[in-house]
């Protein structure tokens, strides 16, 4: 090889080396699997998952992902093949992301994603016909830097209602269960908090997918903050009925799915207070005791340390409430068992006393939890207000006291008082509708969800206070009231049935009495009594007393002879002598003779003749 060729070869080698060295450090390989299951063979059609998956796939492709594998309506075999192929792609990737939209279910604390051909006739079919979330995590585990799983599958599940339970103790819950990734640098994002369901919304995409498209691929935005913005948008869009949640942890460096463009000049160093605020927000986003305790270990004093302590107190109060509720449940089960077994009265009285103590402890823990929640929320509102003031009030805004975000109650167009909302919160009408909807869910409100906080709505919130042991202001529809009601997973106010209906679980059933019975005023079936026949005088052929003719004795007449009887044996003539005044028997030894004309005193003309 000539000298010229040597020089040319090494020149090209040097140029290539310089070119590689000039590549940005964030040139990492990013792969994604996007699945949208809408057309279920054994369940009603889900309109949004296919649209949501298409929107997410387009967003990731626009963000420069190296591989975006988009799949729709996967049956069990197709889903298994897609996960196996994606696991191969994740082996040489730095960032691996999986997005799933469709039906999901939680059984015994494990989350499962349901393919379109699943039948799930019994609970044990879940192991053969669905895919656990651990199987998804296994597919992305080889990625070197970051693993992300986004599950938009917290909808109401139609399979849970028809599924047969092979074991009575097996639990099938609403929504999905809380998870803690075992592999570091792994985030699992749910469309709704554990145990709650998500909403599809009324548009082409669900509120959660629409917020993801808005923030997930924003250049330079830390992934944890992106999920925080998604949470805020979904809360606002759903009237605080749906709260997305993120599980897992990352390191202290900012992690963005799409890197920020390289700045021409170096930015000034951030202040220590800004770093403290950023660390506090990260710990708050994770929302667990480990993250908050780690923050307090690094920042034991100061304003944000006090906020973290309030958040810890809120978590401790919630754990105490859960423990007290479980203890009350066990005490009630013990009392019911003793009553069914016919235990001695002393044992039953002791069990009843324990139930009462446990219920009082549960109510006290509930009140403590609500108080801690209110303190933490109030501190966060004040922090947000102070940060807004520090950043400068926008032009045209009202001063404190006139601005509803300052915390004072305001009035709607009809003059009804409503609670003040912070910046970015729901509108007054949406807030009232949310409170009315939650009151209806727990059985305390049966009116129309119309956004009017009228007397019926206030009575419903007062009824909730009485049965839940809370002290919420019934005159206001507030965020605190909404949060307090949403904490109740089931009915709070007792169901009252009208006459003719009886309580049957969580609804009223019509009372049907057997033949020969009737429903009395006490709402009970009572047997009809047969009435004995009463003897009555037959007056059909007799005229009324007032219509009967009066029988009168005829006046004696002198010219009408009385009939004469024949003499009886025994010496008496047996004849009757009558004059104008009376009639009497003829004296013994005498007889009557007719002399003509009227008798003595105007008699009959007969004369008594004695021998």
C-alpha positions in Angstrom: 0.0 0.0 0.0 1.4 3.4 -1.0 2.0 6.2 1.4 -0.9 8.1 -0.1 -3.3 5.3 0.6 -2.0 5.0 4.2 -2.6 8.7 4.8 -6.1 8.5 3.2 -7.1 5.4 5.3 -6.0 6.9 8.6 -7.7 10.2 7.6 -11.0 8.4 7.0 -10.6 6.5 10.3 -9.9 9.7 12.2 -13.0 11.4 10.6 -15.2 8.4 11.6 -13.9 8.6 15.1 -14.6 12.3 15.3 -18.1 11.7 13.9 -18.9 9.0 16.5 -17.5 11.2 19.3 -19.8 14.1 18.2 -23.0 12.0 18.6 -25.1 13.1 21.6 -24.9 11.0 24.7 -28.7 10.4 24.7 -28.7 8.5 21.4 -30.2 5.4 23.0 -32.4 2.7 21.4 -36.0 2.9 22.4 -38.6 0.3 21.6 -42.4 0.1 22.3 -45.2 -2.4 22.2 -48.7 -0.9 21.9 -51.8 -3.1 22.3 -55.5 -2.1 22.0 -58.2 -4.7 22.6 -61.7 -3.5 21.7 -63.5 -6.3 19.9 -64.1 -8.9 22.6 -65.8 -12.1 21.5 -67.6 -12.7 24.8 -68.1 -9.2 26.1 -69.5 -5.9 24.8 -67.5 -3.8 22.4 -65.0 -1.3 23.9 -64.9 1.7 21.5 -61.9 3.5 22.9 -59.0 1.1 23.3 -58.3 0.8 19.6 -58.4 4.6 19.2 -56.2 5.1 22.2 -53.6 2.6 21.0 -53.5 4.2 17.6 -53.0 7.7 19.2 -50.2 6.4 21.5 -48.5 4.6 18.7 -48.5 7.7 16.5 -47.1 9.8 19.4 -44.2 7.4 20.0 -43.4 7.2 16.3 -43.4 10.9 16.1 -41.0 11.0 19.1 -38.4 9.0 17.3 -38.7 5.6 18.8 -36.7 3.0 17.0 -39.4 0.3 17.1 -43.2 0.9 17.7 -45.0 -2.5 17.4 -48.7 -1.6 17.3 -51.2 -4.5 17.6 -55.0 -4.4 17.8 -57.6 -7.0 19.0 -55.1 -9.7 20.0 -56.4 -13.2 20.8 -54.5 -15.3 23.3 -52.1 -16.9 20.9 -51.4 -13.6 19.1 -50.8 -11.8 22.4 -48.4 -14.5 23.5 -46.5 -14.2 20.2 -46.3 -10.4 20.4 -44.8 -10.6 24.0 -42.3 -13.1 22.9 -41.2 -11.0 19.9 -41.0 -7.9 22.0 -38.8 -9.6 24.6 -36.3 -10.2 21.8 -36.4 -6.6 20.8 -35.9 -5.4 24.4 -32.6 -7.3 24.8 -30.5 -4.7 23.0 -32.7 -1.7 23.9 -32.0 1.0 26.4 -35.7 2.0 27.0 -38.6 -0.5 26.6 -42.3 0.7 26.9 -45.5 -1.3 26.8 -48.9 0.3 26.5 -52.1 -1.8 26.9 -55.7 -0.7 26.6 -58.6 -3.1 27.1 -60.0 -5.2 29.8 -58.1 -6.2 32.9 -59.0 -8.0 36.1 -57.5 -8.5 39.6 -57.8 -11.9 41.3 -56.2 -12.6 44.7 -54.0 -9.5 44.4 -52.6 -10.4 40.9 -53.4 -8.3 37.8 -54.3 -9.9 34.5 -54.7 -8.5 31.0 -57.5 -10.2 29.0 -57.2 -11.1 25.3 -60.2 -10.8 23.0 -61.0 -14.5 22.8 -61.1 -15.1 26.6 -64.3 -16.7 28.1 -63.5 -16.8 31.8 -66.4 -18.9 32.8 -64.8 -19.6 36.2 -62.1 -17.9 38.2 -59.5 -20.6 37.6 -59.7 -20.0 33.8 -57.8 -16.7 34.4 -54.5 -18.7 34.6 -55.1 -20.3 31.1 -56.8 -17.5 29.2 -55.2 -14.3 30.4 -51.7 -12.8 30.9 -50.5 -11.6 34.3 -48.8 -8.3 34.6 -45.7 -10.2 35.7 -45.6 -11.7 32.2 -45.5 -8.2 30.7 -42.7 -7.1 33.1 -40.7 -10.2 32.1 -40.8 -9.2 28.4 -39.3 -5.7 29.1 -36.8 -6.8 31.8 -33.8 -7.1 29.4 -33.9 -3.3 28.7 -30.7 -1.6 30.1 -31.8 1.8 31.4 -35.6 2.2 31.8 -38.7 -0.1 31.7 -42.2 1.4 31.5 -45.6 -0.3 31.5 -48.8 1.8 31.0 -52.0 -0.1 31.8 -55.2 1.6 30.7 -57.4 -1.4 31.7 -59.2 -0.3 34.9 -62.6 -0.3 33.4 -65.7 -2.0 34.8 -65.1 -5.7 34.0 -68.1 -7.7 32.5 -66.3 -11.0 33.2 -66.3 -10.5 37.0 -70.1 -10.5 37.2 -70.6 -13.8 35.4 -67.5 -15.6 36.5 -68.1 -18.7 38.8 -66.1 -18.9 42.0 -64.5 -22.3 42.6 -63.3 -21.1 46.0 -65.5 -18.8 48.1 -62.5 -17.1 49.7 -61.0 -16.0 46.4 -61.3 -12.2 45.9 -62.2 -10.5 42.6 -62.0 -6.7 43.0 -62.9 -3.6 41.1 -60.1 -2.1 39.1 -56.5 -3.4 39.5 -54.4 -4.1 42.5 -51.4 -2.1 43.8 -48.0 -3.4 42.5 -44.4 -2.8 43.5 -41.9 -3.6 40.8 -39.0 -5.8 41.9 -36.6 -4.5 39.2 -35.1 -1.1 39.6 -35.7 1.7 37.1 -39.2 0.4 36.4 -42.4 2.4 36.4 -45.9 0.9 36.2 -48.7 3.5 35.4 -52.4 2.8 36.0 -55.2 4.8 34.5 -56.9 4.8 38.0 -55.8 4.2 41.6 -55.7 0.6 42.8 -59.2 -0.7 43.5 -61.0 2.0 41.4 -62.2 2.0 37.8 -61.4 4.4 34.9 -63.8 6.2 32.6 -63.9 6.0 28.8 -65.2 9.5 28.4 -67.5 10.8 25.7 -64.9 11.6 23.0 -62.8 9.5 20.6 -60.1 8.9 23.2 -60.3 8.2 27.0 -59.3 11.1 29.3 -56.2 9.1 30.3 -55.0 8.4 26.7 -55.6 12.1 25.7 -53.5 13.3 28.6 -50.7 10.8 27.8 -50.6 12.0 24.2 -50.2 15.5 25.5 -47.3 14.9 27.9 -45.6 11.5 27.4 -43.4 12.6 24.5 -42.7 16.2 25.5 -39.0 16.8 24.9 -36.9 17.0 28.0 -39.9 16.5 30.4 -39.0 14.2 33.2 -41.2 11.1 33.1 -42.3 11.4 36.7 -43.4 15.0 36.1 -45.1 13.9 32.9 -47.2 11.4 34.7 -48.0 14.1 37.3 -49.3 16.4 34.7 -51.3 13.4 33.3 -52.9 12.9 36.7 -53.9 16.6 37.0 -55.5 16.6 33.6 -57.5 13.4 34.2 -58.7 14.7 37.6 -59.9 17.9 36.0 -61.5 16.1 33.0 -63.4 13.6 35.2 -64.4 15.9 38.0 -62.0 14.2 40.4 -63.7 10.8 39.9 -60.6 9.2 38.3 -57.0 9.6 39.7 -54.2 7.9 37.7 -51.4 6.4 39.8 -47.7 5.4 39.2 -45.8 2.7 41.0 -42.1 2.1 41.1 -39.1 4.4 41.6 -36.3 6.0 39.6 -33.0 7.6 40.5 -32.2 11.3 41.1 -31.5 12.2 37.5 -34.2 13.5 35.1 -35.5 10.7 32.8 -37.3 11.7 29.7 -38.6 9.5 26.9 -37.7 12.2 24.5 -34.5 14.1 25.2 -34.4 17.9 25.3 -32.6 19.7 22.4 -29.1 20.6 23.4 -29.0 24.2 24.6 -26.6 26.7 23.0 -25.5 28.0 26.4 -25.3 26.4 29.8 -28.2 27.2 32.1 -27.4 28.7 35.5 -27.2 26.3 38.4 -30.5 25.7 40.3 -30.8 27.0 43.8 -30.8 24.5 46.7 -34.5 25.4 47.4 -35.4 24.4 43.8 -33.6 21.1 44.3 -35.4 20.5 47.5 -38.8 21.3 45.9 -38.0 18.9 43.0 -37.1 16.1 45.3 -40.2 16.7 47.4 -42.4 16.6 44.3 -40.8 13.3 43.3 -41.4 11.8 46.7 -45.0 13.1 46.6 -45.6 11.6 43.2 -44.5 8.1 44.5 -46.8 8.6 47.4 -45.4 5.9 49.7 -43.7 6.0 53.1 -40.3 4.8 51.9 -40.0 7.8 49.5 -41.1 10.3 52.1 -38.8 8.9 54.7 -35.9 9.0 52.3 -36.7 12.7 51.6 -36.8 13.5 55.3 -33.5 11.7 55.9 -31.9 14.0 53.3 -33.9 17.2 54.3 -34.8 16.8 57.9 -35.8 20.4 58.5 -37.5 23.2 56.6 -40.7 24.0 54.8 -40.8 20.9 52.5 -39.8 18.7 55.5 -43.0 19.8 57.2 -45.0 19.1 54.1 -43.5 15.6 53.9 -44.4 15.0 57.6 -48.0 15.9 56.9 -48.1 13.5 54.0 -46.6 10.8 56.2 -49.3 11.5 58.9 -51.9 11.1 56.2 -50.5 7.7 55.2 -50.2 6.6 58.8 -53.8 7.6 59.4 -55.0 5.6 56.4 -53.1 2.5 57.6 -54.7 2.9 61.0 -58.1 3.3 59.4 -57.6 0.1 57.4 -56.5 -1.8 60.4 -59.4 -0.6 62.5 -61.9 -1.5 59.8 -60.5 -5.0 59.5 -60.6 -5.4 63.3 -64.2 -4.2 63.4 -65.1 -6.7 60.6 -63.5 -9.6 62.5 -65.3 -8.6 65.7 -68.6 -8.6 63.9 -67.9 -12.0 62.4 -67.0 -13.4 65.9 -70.2 -12.0 67.3 -72.3 -13.5 64.5 -70.6 -16.8 64.9 -71.3 -17.0 68.6 -74.9 -16.0 68.0 -75.4 -18.7 65.4 -73.8 -21.4 67.6 -76.1 -20.4 70.5 -73.2 -19.4 72.9 -73.9 -18.4 76.4 -75.3 -14.9 76.9 -72.2 -13.7 78.7 -70.0 -14.6 75.7 -72.4 -13.0 73.3 -72.5 -9.8 75.4 -68.7 -9.7 75.5 -68.6 -10.1 71.7 -71.1 -7.4 71.3 -69.1 -5.1 73.5 -65.9 -5.8 71.5 -67.9 -5.0 68.3 -68.9 -1.7 69.8 -65.4 -0.8 70.8 -64.0 -1.8 67.4 -66.6 0.2 65.6 -65.8 3.3 67.8 -62.1 2.8 67.0 -62.9 2.6 63.3 -64.9 5.8 63.4 -62.1 7.6 65.3 -59.5 6.4 62.8 -61.7 7.6 60.0 -62.0 11.0 61.5 -58.2 11.1 62.1 -57.6 10.2 58.6 -59.9 12.8 57.2 -58.3 15.5 59.5 -54.8 14.5 58.3 -56.0 14.5 54.7 -57.5 18.0 55.1 -54.3 19.3 56.7 -52.1 17.9 54.0 -54.4 19.2 51.2 -54.5 22.6 52.9 -50.7 22.7 53.1 -50.5 21.8 49.4 -53.0 24.5 48.4 -51.0 27.1 50.3 -47.7 25.9 48.7 -49.2 26.1 45.2 -50.6 29.6 46.0 -47.2 30.8 47.3 -45.4 29.4 44.2 -47.9 31.2 42.0 -47.3 34.4 43.9 -43.5 34.0 43.6 -43.8 33.4 39.9 -45.8 36.6 39.5 -49.6 37.0 39.2 -50.8 36.9 35.6 -52.3 40.0 34.1 -56.0 40.6 34.7 -56.2 38.3 37.7 -58.1 39.5 40.8 -56.5 40.3 44.1 -56.7 37.9 47.0 -60.2 37.9 48.5 -61.8 38.4 45.1 -60.1 35.5 43.3 -61.9 32.2 43.9 -58.5 30.5 44.0 -57.6 32.4 47.1 -59.8 30.1 49.2 -63.0 32.1 49.9 -66.4 30.7 49.1 -68.0 32.0 45.9 -71.6 32.0 44.5 -72.9 30.6 41.3 -75.2 32.3 39.0 -78.2 31.4 41.3 -76.6 32.7 44.4 -75.9 29.2 45.9 -72.7 29.0 47.8 -70.0 26.6 46.6 -66.5 25.9 47.8 -63.6 27.8 46.2 -61.4 25.8 43.8 -57.7 26.0 43.2 -56.2 26.9 39.9 -56.8 24.1 37.3 -59.6 22.5 39.4 -63.1 21.6 38.1 -65.7 24.2 37.5 -68.3 24.9 40.2 -71.0 23.1 38.3 -68.8 20.1 37.6 -67.8 19.9 41.3 -71.4 19.9 42.4 -72.3 17.2 39.9 -69.3 15.1 41.1 -70.4 15.4 44.8 -74.1 14.6 43.8 -72.9 11.6 41.9 -70.8 10.3 44.8 -73.6 10.9 47.2 -75.9 8.9 45.0 -73.4 6.1 44.8 -73.3 5.7 48.6 -77.1 5.8 48.8 -77.5 9.3 50.3 -78.9 11.2 47.3 -81.8 10.1 45.0 -82.3 13.4 43.1 -81.1 14.5 39.7 -77.4 15.1 39.2 -78.0 18.5 37.7 -75.1 20.7 39.2 -77.5 22.7 41.5 -76.6 22.6 45.2 -80.1 23.0 46.5 -81.8 22.0 49.7 -82.1 18.4 48.7 -78.4 18.2 48.0 -77.6 19.8 51.4 -79.9 17.3 53.2 -78.1 14.5 51.4 -74.7 15.7 52.6 -76.1 16.1 56.1 -77.4 12.5 56.0 -73.9 11.4 54.9 -72.4 13.2 57.9 -74.8 11.4 60.3 -74.1 7.9 59.0 -70.4 8.3 58.2 -69.4 10.2 61.3 -68.0 13.2 59.4 -68.4 16.9 60.0 -68.5 18.3 56.4 -70.2 21.6 55.8 -73.5 20.7 54.1 -74.0 24.2 52.8 -71.0 23.9 50.5 -70.0 21.4 47.7 -66.3 21.2 48.3 -63.4 19.1 47.2 -62.9 17.9 50.8 -66.5 16.6 50.7 -65.9 14.9 47.4 -62.7 13.2 48.7 -64.4 12.1 51.9 -67.3 10.5 50.0 -65.0 8.8 47.5 -63.2 7.1 50.3 -66.4 5.1 51.0 -66.3 2.0 48.8 -69.9 0.9 49.4 -73.3 2.2 50.6 -73.3 4.5 53.7 -76.9 5.7 54.1 -79.4 2.9 54.7 -81.8 2.0 51.9 -85.4 2.9 52.8 -88.1 1.0 50.9 -91.6 2.2 50.3 -94.7 0.4 51.7 -95.2 -2.8 49.7 -91.4 -3.3 49.3 -88.8 -5.0 51.5 -85.0 -4.5 51.6 -83.2 -7.2 49.5 -79.5 -6.6 49.6 -78.8 -3.3 48.0 -82.3 -2.9 46.4 -86.0 -3.0 47.2 -88.1 -6.0 46.2 -91.9 -6.1 46.0 -93.6 -8.0 48.7 -95.9 -10.8 47.4 -98.3 -12.3 49.9 -99.6 -15.9 49.6 -103.2 -16.6 48.7 -105.5 -15.9 51.6 -103.1 -13.3 53.1 -102.9 -9.5 52.7 -100.2 -6.8 53.4 -101.0 -5.0 56.6 -99.9 -1.5 57.7 -96.7 -2.9 59.2 -95.5 -4.1 55.8 -96.1 -7.7 56.7 -98.3 -10.4 55.3 -101.2 -11.3 57.5 -103.6 -14.2 57.1 -107.2 -13.2 56.5 -109.6 -14.1 59.3 -112.8 -15.9 58.3 -115.9 -14.0 59.6 -118.7 -16.1 61.2 -122.1 -15.6 59.7 -124.5 -13.5 61.8 -128.1 -14.6 62.0 -130.4 -11.8 60.7 -134.2 -11.5 60.8 -135.6 -11.9 57.3 -137.4 -8.7 56.7 -137.7 -9.0 53.0 -141.4 -10.0 53.1 -142.3 -7.7 55.9 -142.9 -4.0 55.5 -141.1 -1.6 57.6 -142.5 -0.8 61.1 -143.5 2.6 60.0 -145.4 1.1 57.0 -147.3 -1.5 59.0 -151.1 -0.9 59.5 -152.0 -0.3 63.1 -154.4 -2.9 64.5 -157.2 -1.2 66.5 -159.7 -2.9 68.7 -163.2 -2.3 67.2 -165.6 -0.4 69.4 -168.5 -2.6 70.7 -171.8 -2.0 69.0 -175.2 -2.5 70.7 -177.0 -3.9 67.6 -174.6 -6.7 66.9 -175.4 -9.9 68.8 -172.6 -11.7 70.4 -172.2 -15.3 69.4 -173.4 -17.6 72.1 -171.5 -20.7 73.1 -173.1 -23.9 74.1 -173.2 -24.7 77.8 -170.3 -26.7 79.2 -170.7 -29.7 81.3 -170.6 -29.0 85.0 -173.6 -26.8 85.4 -172.4 -23.6 83.8 -174.2 -22.3 80.8 -170.9 -21.2 79.2 -172.7 -18.1 77.9 -171.3 -14.6 77.8 -173.2 -11.6 78.9 -172.3 -8.2 77.4 -173.6 -4.7 78.0 -172.4 -1.4 76.8 -169.4 -1.4 79.2 -168.1 -5.0 79.5 -168.5 -8.7 78.8 -168.6 -11.4 81.4 -169.6 -15.0 81.8 -173.3 -15.6 82.8 -173.7 -16.2 86.5 -173.9 -19.9 87.5 -177.5 -20.9 87.6 -178.6 -18.2 85.1 -179.1 -18.0 81.4 -179.7 -15.4 78.7 -182.9 -14.6 77.0 -183.3 -12.4 74.0 -185.9 -9.7 74.6 -185.2 -7.6 71.5 -183.8 -4.1 71.3 -180.9 -2.8 73.2 -180.0 -4.4 76.6 -179.5 -2.5 79.8 -177.1 0.3 79.2 -177.2 -0.1 75.5 -176.3 -3.8 75.5 -176.9 -6.5 73.0 -180.6 -7.1 73.7 -179.9 -10.3 75.8 -181.1 -10.4 79.4 -179.6 -12.6 82.1 -182.5 -14.6 83.7 -181.9 -16.5 86.9 -184.1 -19.1 88.4 
